[in-house]
Short mmCIF file of C-alpha atoms in Angstrom, two decimals:
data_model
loop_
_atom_site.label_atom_id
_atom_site.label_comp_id
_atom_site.label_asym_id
_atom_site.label_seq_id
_atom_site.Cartn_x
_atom_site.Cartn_y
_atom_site.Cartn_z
CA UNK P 1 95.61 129.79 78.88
CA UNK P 2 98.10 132.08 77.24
CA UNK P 3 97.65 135.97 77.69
CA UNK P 4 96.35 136.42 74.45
CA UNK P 5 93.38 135.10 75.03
CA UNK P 6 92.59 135.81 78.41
CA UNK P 7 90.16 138.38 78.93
CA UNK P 8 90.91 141.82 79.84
CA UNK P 9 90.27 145.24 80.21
CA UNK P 10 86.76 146.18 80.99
CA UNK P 11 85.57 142.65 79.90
CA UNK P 12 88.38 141.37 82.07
CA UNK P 13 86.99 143.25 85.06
CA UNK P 14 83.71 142.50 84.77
CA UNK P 15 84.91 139.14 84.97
CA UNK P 16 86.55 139.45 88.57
CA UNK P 17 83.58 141.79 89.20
CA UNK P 18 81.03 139.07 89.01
CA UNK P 19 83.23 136.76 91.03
CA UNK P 20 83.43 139.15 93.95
CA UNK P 21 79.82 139.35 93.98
CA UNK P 22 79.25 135.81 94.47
CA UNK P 23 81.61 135.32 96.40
CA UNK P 24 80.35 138.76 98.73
CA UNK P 25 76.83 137.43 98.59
CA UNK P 26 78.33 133.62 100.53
CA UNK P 27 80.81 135.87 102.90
CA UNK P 28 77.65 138.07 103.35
CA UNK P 29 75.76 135.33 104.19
CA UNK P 30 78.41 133.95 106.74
CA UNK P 31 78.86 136.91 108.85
CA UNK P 32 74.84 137.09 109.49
CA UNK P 33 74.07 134.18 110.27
CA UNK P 34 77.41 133.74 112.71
CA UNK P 35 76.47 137.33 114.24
CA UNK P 36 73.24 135.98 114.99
CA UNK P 37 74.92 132.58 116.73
CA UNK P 38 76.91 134.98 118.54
CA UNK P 39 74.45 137.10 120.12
CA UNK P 40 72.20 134.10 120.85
CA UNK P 41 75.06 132.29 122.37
CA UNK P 42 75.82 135.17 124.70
CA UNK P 43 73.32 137.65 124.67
CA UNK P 44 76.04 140.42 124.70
CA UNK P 45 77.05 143.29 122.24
CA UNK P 46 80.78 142.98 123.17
CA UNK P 47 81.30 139.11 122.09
CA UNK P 48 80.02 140.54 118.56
CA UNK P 49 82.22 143.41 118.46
CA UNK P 50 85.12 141.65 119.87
CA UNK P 51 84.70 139.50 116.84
CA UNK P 52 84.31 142.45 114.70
CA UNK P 53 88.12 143.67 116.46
CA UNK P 54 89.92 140.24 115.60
CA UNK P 55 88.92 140.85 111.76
CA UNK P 56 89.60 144.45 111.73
CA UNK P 57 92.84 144.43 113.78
CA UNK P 58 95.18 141.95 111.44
CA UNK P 59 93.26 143.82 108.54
CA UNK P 60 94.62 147.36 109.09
CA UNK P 61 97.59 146.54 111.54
CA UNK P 62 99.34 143.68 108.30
CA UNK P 63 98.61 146.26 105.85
CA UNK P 64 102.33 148.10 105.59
CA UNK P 65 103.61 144.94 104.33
CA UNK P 66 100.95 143.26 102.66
CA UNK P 67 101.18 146.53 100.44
CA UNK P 68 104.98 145.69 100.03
CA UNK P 69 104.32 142.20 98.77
CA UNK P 70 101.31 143.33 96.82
CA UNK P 71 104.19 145.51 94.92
CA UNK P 72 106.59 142.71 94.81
CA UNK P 73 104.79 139.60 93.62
CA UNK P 74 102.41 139.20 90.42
CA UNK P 75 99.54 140.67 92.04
CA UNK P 76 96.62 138.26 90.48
CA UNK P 77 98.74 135.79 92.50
CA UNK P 78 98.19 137.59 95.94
CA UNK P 79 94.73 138.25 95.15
CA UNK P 80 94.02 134.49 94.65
CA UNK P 81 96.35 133.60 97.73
CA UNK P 82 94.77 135.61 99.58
CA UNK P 83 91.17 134.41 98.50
CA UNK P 84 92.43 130.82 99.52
CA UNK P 85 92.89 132.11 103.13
CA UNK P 86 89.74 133.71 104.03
CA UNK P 87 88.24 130.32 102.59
CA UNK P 88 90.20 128.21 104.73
CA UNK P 89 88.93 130.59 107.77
CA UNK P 90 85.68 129.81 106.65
CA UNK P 91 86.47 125.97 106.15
CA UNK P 92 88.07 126.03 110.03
CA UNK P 93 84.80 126.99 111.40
CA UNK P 94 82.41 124.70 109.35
CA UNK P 95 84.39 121.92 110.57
CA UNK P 96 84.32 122.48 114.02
CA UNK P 97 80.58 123.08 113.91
CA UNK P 98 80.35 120.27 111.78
CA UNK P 99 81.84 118.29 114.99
CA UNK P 100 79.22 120.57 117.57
CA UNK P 101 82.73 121.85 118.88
CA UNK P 102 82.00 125.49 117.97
CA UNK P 103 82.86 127.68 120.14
CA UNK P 104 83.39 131.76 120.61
CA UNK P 105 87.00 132.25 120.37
CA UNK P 106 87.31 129.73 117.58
CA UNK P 107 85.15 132.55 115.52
CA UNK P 108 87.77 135.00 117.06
CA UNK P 109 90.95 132.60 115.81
CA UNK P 110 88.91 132.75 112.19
CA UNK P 111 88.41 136.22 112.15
CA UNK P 112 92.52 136.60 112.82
CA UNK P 113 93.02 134.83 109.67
CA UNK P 114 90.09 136.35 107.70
CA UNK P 115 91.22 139.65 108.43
CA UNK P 116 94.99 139.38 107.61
CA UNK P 117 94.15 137.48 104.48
CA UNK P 118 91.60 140.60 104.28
CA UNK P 119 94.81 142.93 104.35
CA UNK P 120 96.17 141.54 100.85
CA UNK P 121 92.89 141.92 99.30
CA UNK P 122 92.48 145.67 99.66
CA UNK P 123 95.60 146.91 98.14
CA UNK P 124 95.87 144.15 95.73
CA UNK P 125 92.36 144.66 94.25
CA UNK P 126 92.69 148.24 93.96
CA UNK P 127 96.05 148.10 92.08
CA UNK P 128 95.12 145.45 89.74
CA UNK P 129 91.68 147.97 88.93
CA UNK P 130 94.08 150.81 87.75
CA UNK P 131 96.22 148.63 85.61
CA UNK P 132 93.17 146.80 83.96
CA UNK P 133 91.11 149.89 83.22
CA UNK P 134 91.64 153.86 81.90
CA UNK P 135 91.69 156.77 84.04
CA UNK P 136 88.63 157.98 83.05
CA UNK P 137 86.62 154.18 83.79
CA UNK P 138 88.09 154.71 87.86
CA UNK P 139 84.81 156.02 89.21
CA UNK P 140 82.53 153.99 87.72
CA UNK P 141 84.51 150.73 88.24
CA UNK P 142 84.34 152.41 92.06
CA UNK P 143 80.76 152.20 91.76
CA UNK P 144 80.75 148.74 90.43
CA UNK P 145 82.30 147.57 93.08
CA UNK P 146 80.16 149.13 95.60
CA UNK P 147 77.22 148.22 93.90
CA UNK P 148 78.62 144.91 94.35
CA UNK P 149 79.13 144.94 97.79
CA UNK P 150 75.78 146.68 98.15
CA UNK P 151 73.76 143.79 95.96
CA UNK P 152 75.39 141.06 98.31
CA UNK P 153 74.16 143.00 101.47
CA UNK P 154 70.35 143.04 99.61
CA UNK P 155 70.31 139.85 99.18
CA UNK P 156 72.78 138.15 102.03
CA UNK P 157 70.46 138.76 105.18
CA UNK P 158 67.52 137.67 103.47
CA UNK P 159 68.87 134.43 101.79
CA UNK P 160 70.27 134.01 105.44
CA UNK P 161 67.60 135.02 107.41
CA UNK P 162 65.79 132.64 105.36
CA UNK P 163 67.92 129.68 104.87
CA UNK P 164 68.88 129.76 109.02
CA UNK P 165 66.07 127.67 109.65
CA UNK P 166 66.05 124.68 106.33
CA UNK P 167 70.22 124.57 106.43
CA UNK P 168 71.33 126.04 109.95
CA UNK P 169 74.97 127.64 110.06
CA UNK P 170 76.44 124.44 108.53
CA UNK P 171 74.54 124.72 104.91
CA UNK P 172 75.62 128.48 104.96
CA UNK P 173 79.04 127.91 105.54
CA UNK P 174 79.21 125.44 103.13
CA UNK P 175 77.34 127.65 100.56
CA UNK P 176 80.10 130.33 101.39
CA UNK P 177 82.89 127.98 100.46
CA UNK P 178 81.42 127.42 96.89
CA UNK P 179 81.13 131.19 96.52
CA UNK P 180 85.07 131.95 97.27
CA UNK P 181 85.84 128.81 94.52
CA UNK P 182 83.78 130.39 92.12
CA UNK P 183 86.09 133.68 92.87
CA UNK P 184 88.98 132.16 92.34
CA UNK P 185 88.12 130.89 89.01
CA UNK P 186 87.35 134.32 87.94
CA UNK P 187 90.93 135.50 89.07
CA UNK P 188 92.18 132.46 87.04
CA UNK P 189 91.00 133.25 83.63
CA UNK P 190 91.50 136.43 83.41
CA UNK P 191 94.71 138.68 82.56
CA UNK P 192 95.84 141.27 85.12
CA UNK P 193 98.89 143.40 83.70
CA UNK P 194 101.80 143.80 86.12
CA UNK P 195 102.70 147.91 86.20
CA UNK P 196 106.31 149.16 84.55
CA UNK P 197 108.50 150.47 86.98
CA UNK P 198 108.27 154.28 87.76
CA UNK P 199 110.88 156.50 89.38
CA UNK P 200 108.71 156.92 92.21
CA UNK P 201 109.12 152.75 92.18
CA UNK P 202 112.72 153.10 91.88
CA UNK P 203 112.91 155.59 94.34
CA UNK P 204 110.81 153.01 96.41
CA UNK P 205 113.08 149.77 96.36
CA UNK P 206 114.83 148.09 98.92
CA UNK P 207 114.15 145.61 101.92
CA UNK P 208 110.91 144.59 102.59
CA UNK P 209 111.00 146.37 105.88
CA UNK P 210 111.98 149.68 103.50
CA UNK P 211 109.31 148.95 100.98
CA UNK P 212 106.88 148.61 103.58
CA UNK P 213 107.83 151.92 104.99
CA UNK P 214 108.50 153.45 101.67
CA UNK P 215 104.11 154.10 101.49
CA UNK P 216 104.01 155.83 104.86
CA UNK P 217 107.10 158.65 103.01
CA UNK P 218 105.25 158.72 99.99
CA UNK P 219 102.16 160.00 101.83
CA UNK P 220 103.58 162.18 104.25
CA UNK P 221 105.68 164.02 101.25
CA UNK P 222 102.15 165.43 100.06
CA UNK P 223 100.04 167.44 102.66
CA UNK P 224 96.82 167.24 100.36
CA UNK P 225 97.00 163.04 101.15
CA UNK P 226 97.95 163.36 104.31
CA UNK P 227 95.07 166.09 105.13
CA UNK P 228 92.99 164.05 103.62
CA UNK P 229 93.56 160.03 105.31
CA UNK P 230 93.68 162.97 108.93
CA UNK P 231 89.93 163.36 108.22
CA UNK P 232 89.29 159.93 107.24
CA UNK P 233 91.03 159.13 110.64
CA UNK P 234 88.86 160.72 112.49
CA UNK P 235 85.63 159.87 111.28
CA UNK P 236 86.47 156.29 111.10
CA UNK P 237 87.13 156.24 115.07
CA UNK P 238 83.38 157.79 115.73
CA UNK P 239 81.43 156.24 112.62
CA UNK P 240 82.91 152.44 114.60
CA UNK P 241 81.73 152.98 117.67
CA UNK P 242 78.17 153.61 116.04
CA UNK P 243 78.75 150.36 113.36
CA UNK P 244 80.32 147.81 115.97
CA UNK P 245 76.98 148.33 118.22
CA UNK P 246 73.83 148.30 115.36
CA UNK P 247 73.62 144.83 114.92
CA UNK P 248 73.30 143.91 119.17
CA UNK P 249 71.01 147.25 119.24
CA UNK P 250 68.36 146.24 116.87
CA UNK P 251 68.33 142.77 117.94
CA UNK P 252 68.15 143.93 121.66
CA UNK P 253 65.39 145.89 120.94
CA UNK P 254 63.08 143.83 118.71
CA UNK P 255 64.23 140.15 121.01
CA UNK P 256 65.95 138.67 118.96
CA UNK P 257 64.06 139.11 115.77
CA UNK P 258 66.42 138.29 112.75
CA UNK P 259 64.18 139.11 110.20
CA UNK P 260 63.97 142.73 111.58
CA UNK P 261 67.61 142.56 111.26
CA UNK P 262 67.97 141.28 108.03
CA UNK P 263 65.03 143.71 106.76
CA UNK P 264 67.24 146.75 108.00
CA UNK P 265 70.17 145.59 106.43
CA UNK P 266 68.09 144.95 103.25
CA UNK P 267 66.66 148.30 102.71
CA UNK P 268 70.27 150.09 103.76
CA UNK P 269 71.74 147.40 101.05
CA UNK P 270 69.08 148.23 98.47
CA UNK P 271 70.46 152.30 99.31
CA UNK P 272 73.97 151.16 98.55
CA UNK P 273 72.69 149.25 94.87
CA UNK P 274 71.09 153.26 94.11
CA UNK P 275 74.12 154.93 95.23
CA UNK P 276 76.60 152.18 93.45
CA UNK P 277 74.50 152.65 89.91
CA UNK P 278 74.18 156.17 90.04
CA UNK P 279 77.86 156.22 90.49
CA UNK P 280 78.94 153.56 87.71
CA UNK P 281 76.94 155.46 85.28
CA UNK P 282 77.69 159.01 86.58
CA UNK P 283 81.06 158.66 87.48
CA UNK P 284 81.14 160.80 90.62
CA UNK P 285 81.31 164.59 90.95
CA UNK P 286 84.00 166.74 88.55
CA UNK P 287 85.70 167.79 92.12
CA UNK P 288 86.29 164.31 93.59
CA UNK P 289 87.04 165.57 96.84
CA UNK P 290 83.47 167.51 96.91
CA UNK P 291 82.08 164.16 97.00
CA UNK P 292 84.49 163.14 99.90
CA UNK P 293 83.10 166.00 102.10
CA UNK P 294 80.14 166.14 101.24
CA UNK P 295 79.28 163.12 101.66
CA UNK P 296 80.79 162.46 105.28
CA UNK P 297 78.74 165.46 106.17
CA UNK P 298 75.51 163.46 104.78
CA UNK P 299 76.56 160.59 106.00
CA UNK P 300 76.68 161.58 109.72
CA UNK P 301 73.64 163.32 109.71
CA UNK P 302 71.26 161.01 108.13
CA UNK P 303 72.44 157.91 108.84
CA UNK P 304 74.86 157.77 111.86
CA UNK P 305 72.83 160.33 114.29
CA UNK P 306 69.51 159.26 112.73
CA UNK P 307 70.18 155.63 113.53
CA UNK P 308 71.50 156.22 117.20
CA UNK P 309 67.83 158.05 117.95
CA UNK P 310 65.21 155.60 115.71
CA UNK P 311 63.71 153.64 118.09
CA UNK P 312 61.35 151.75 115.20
CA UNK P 313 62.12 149.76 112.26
CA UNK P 314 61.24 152.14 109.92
CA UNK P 315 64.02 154.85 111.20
CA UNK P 316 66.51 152.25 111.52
CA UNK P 317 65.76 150.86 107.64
CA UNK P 318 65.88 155.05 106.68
CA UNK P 319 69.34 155.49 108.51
CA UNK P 320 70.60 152.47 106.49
CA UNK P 321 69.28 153.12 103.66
CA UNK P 322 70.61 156.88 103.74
CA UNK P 323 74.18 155.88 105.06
CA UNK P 324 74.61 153.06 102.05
CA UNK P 325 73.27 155.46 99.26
CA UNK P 326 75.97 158.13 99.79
CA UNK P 327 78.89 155.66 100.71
CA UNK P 328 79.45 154.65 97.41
CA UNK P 329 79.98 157.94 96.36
CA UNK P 330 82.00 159.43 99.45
CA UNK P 331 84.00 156.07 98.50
CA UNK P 332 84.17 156.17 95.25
CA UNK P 333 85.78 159.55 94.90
CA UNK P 334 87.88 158.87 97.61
CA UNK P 335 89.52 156.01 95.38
CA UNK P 336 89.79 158.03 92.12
CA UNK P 337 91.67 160.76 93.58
CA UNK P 338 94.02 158.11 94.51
CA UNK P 339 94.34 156.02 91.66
CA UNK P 340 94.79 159.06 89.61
CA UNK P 341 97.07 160.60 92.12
CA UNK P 342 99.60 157.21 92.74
CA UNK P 343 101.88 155.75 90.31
CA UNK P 344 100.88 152.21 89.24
CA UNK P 345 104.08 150.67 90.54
CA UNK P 346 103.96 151.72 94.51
CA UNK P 347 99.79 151.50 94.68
CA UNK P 348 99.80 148.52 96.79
CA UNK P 349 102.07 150.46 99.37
CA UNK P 350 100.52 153.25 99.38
CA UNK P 351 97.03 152.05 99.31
CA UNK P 352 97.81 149.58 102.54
CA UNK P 353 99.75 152.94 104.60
CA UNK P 354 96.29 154.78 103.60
CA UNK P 355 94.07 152.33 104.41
CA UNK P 356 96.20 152.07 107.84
CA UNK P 357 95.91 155.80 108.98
CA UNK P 358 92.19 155.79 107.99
CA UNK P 359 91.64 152.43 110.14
CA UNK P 360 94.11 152.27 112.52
CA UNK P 361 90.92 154.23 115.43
CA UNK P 362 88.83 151.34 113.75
CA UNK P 363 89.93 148.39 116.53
CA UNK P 364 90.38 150.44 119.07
CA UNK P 365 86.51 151.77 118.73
CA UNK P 366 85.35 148.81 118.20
CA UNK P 367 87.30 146.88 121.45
CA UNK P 368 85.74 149.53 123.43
CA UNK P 369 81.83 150.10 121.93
CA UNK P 370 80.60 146.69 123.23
CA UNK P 371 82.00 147.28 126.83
CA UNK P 372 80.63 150.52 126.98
CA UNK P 373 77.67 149.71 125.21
CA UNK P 374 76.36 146.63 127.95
CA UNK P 375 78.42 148.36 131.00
CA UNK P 376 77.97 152.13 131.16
CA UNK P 377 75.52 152.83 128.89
CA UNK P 378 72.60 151.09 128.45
CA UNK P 379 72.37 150.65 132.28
CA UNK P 380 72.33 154.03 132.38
CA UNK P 381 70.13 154.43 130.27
CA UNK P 382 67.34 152.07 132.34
CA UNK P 383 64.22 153.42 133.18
CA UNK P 384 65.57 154.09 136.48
CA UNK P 385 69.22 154.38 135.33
CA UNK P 386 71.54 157.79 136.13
CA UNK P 387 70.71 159.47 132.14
CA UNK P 388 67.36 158.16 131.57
CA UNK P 389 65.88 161.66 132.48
CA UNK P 390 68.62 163.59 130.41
CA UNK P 391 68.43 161.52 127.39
CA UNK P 392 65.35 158.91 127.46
CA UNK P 393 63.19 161.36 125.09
CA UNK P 394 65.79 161.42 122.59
CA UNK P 395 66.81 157.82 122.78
CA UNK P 396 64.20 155.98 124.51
CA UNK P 397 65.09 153.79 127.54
CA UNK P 398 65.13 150.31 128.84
CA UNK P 399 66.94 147.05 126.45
CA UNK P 400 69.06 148.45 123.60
CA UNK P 401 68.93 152.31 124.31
#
C-alpha cells in the first residue's frame, strides 16, 4: 500500500487507537487471569509483585536506548517490532502451559521480555501521536488513549473472571495472541510520518551510547522538566508500594474471590472510561500543569489512602473508581506539556529518560511491598500482632490488613 492511500491523521490514529484497544482488552485479560494462577499457586503477595518487578524493571531500566532507536529507525517499524515481542512472551507461556510445564519463574522470564519489548512501546507510541496529529488534538488523543486503556480494564476482569472457568488460562492466552495480531494489522495500514530533523536533533547525533544519553542533557538543561519528572519521582515510589499489594489484599481478604476482584477493577475501570471521555472531549485544563498537581493531590487522597483503609468492597470499588477517573487527566496533561514542549525529532529520547526518572523508584517499591507486605506487616497487624492496637481501627486486623 503506497502512502497515498494509507490512512492518516486523525483517521489514521483512530486506526492504531482501535488496535490498542483490542489488543489491551487480550493483554488485560492475560495479566488477570495469570495474577490469579499466581496467588493460587502460592498464596503469597510477593510472587505477584515479584512478577510485577520483572515487567517493570527491563521497562524503565532499557528505556535510554530504546528512546535512541525509537529516534533512529522508522518508528511504525519499532512499534510493530516491538508488538511482535510482547506476543511471543505471551506465546512462551501458552506453550508451556499448554505442556502442564508452567511454572513461576517462567511467568518471571516472560515478564523480562514483555517489559523490555514494553520499553519501545512507550516512547515510540508517543512520538508517532505528535507527528500524526496537531498540537491542539494532544489532549484529547491523551484521553483517547486512556479511555482505551480504561475500556480494556472494564471489560478485561470480567470477560476473565468469566471465561476462567469455560476456557482456563490456555483459551485466554490464546485469545490474547489474536488481540496483539489484530494490532499489528492496524500499525500496518496505516501511515506514520517520520519527523524532519531539528537543531535540537542535530545537536543530538552521535553514537548510540551518545544518543541515548543525549535525552537525560536535554532534560536536565530545563529546570521546569526536571522539577517536574522530581515530583513524578517521588510519587511513583509511594503510589507502587500501594499498587504492587491491591490485587493479594483484596483477594486475601475476600478468600480468594475473583469476582470481587474483577468487580473492583471494573468499577475503578469504568472511573478511568469517565475520566478518559471527559478528557477527549474537554481537552484538559488551559494550565496543563494545574491538572498535574492537582490531580496527584486527588489522587492520593481518594484513592491511594482511601483504598489502604476500606475494609469492604464497596470502599475498595470507590478508591478505584476515584484513582482511574482523575488519572487520565493528571496523565493526560502531563503528556501535552511534553509533546508541546519536545521537538519531534529527539521525542523518543526524551520521552524514554522521562519515563526513566519517573519509574526508576517503581522496581525498587515494588521488590520490596510483597516482602514487607506478608513479613512485617500483616503479621503485625494480627489480632494479637505488635500494631494491631495502634492501627487495627483504622485498618482492621487479621488476613490482608
Amino acid at each position: 500500500m503506497n502512502q497515498s492511500a494509507q490512512p492518516s491523521g486523525m483517521r489514521g490514529f483512530v486506526i492504531v487507537w482501535l488496535g490498542q484497544v483490542v489488543s489491551m482488552l487480550g493483554t488485560g485479560m492475560t495479566n488477570f487471569a495469570v495474577s490469579f494462577w499466581i496467588f493460587q499457586q502460592t498464596g503469597e503477595a510477593t510472587a505477584l509483585t515479584w512478577a510485577i518487578f520483572f515487567f517493570m524493571a527491563p521497562s524503565v531500566l532499557f528505556s535510554p536506548i530504546a528512546g535512541a532507536i525509537v529516534d533512529r529507525a522508522n518508528r511504525k517499524m519499532v512499534m510493530i517490532v516491538s508488538d511482535l515481542l510482547a506476543g511471543v512472551a505471551t506465546i512462551f507461556l501458552l506453550s508451556l502451559l499448554a505442556a502442564d510445564s508452567l511454572q513461576i519463574w517462567h511467568i518471571y522470564l516472560a515478564n523480562l521480555l514483555a517489559g523490555a519489548a514494553n520499553a519501545f512501546q512507550f516512547p515510540a507510541y508517543s512520538a508517532a501521536v505528535t507527528m500524526m496529529l496537531p498540537k491542539e488534538q494532544y489532549g484529547r488523543a491523551a484521553g483517547m488513549l486512556s479511555l482505551a486503556g480504561s475500556a480494556s480494564g472494564i471489560l478485561a476482569p470480567a470477560f476473565a473472571g468469566a471465561l476462567l472457568g469455560p476456557i482456563g488460562l490456555v483459551g485466554i492466552m490464546s485469545i490474547d495472541v489474536v488481540t496483539f495480531l489484530f494490532a499489528i494489522f492496524a500499525l500496518f495500514i496505516v501511515f506514520i510520518p517520520q519527523p524532519e530533523v531539528t537543531p535540537e536533533g542535530r545537536t543530538g547525533q552521535g553514537s548510540l551510547l551518545q544518543e541515548s544519553a543525549y535525552g537525560f542533557r536535554y532534560i536536565f538543561q530545563r529546570p521546569s522538566l526536571i522539577g517536574l519528572q522530581m515530583v513524578f519521582f517521588f510519587i511513583n515510589f509511594l503510589a507502587m508500594f500501594g499498587f504492587a499489594v491491591m490485587v493479594p489484599m483484596i483477594l486475601a481478604r475476600t478468600g480468594n474471590n475473583e469476582i470481587t476482584l474483577a468487580s473492583v477493577q471494573s468499577v475503578g475501570a469504568i472511573g478511568g472510561v469517565v475520566g478518559g471521555l471527559l478528557l477527549s472531549t474537554w481537552g484538559g485544563p488551559r494550565r496543563k500543569v494545574n491538572g498535574v498537581l492537582i490531580g496527584m493531590i486527588c489522587v492520593s487522597i481518594f484513592s491511594q489512602a482511601l483504598m489502604g483503609v476500606g475494609q469492604s468492597v464497596f470502599i475498595w470499588a470507590t478508591a478505584s473508581f476515584m484513582g482511574q477517573f482523575i488519572i487520565p487527566i493528571l496523565n493526560g496533561s502531563n503528556q501535552a506539556i511534553w509533546q508541546a514542549k519536545v521537538a519531534p525529532d529527539v521525542q523518543g529520547r526524551v520521552f524514554a529518560v522521562r519515563r526513566l526518572i519517573a519509574q526508576i523508584t517503581a522496581p525498587l517499591a515494588t521488590a520490596l511491598a510483597g516482602p514487607l507486605a506478608d513479613r512485617v506487616f500483616e503479621p503485625a497487624m494480627q489480632p494479637d500482632g505488635a500494631w494491631a492496637s495502634m492501627f487495627g481501627w483504622l485498618v482492621g486486623t487479621g488476613t490482608g490488613a
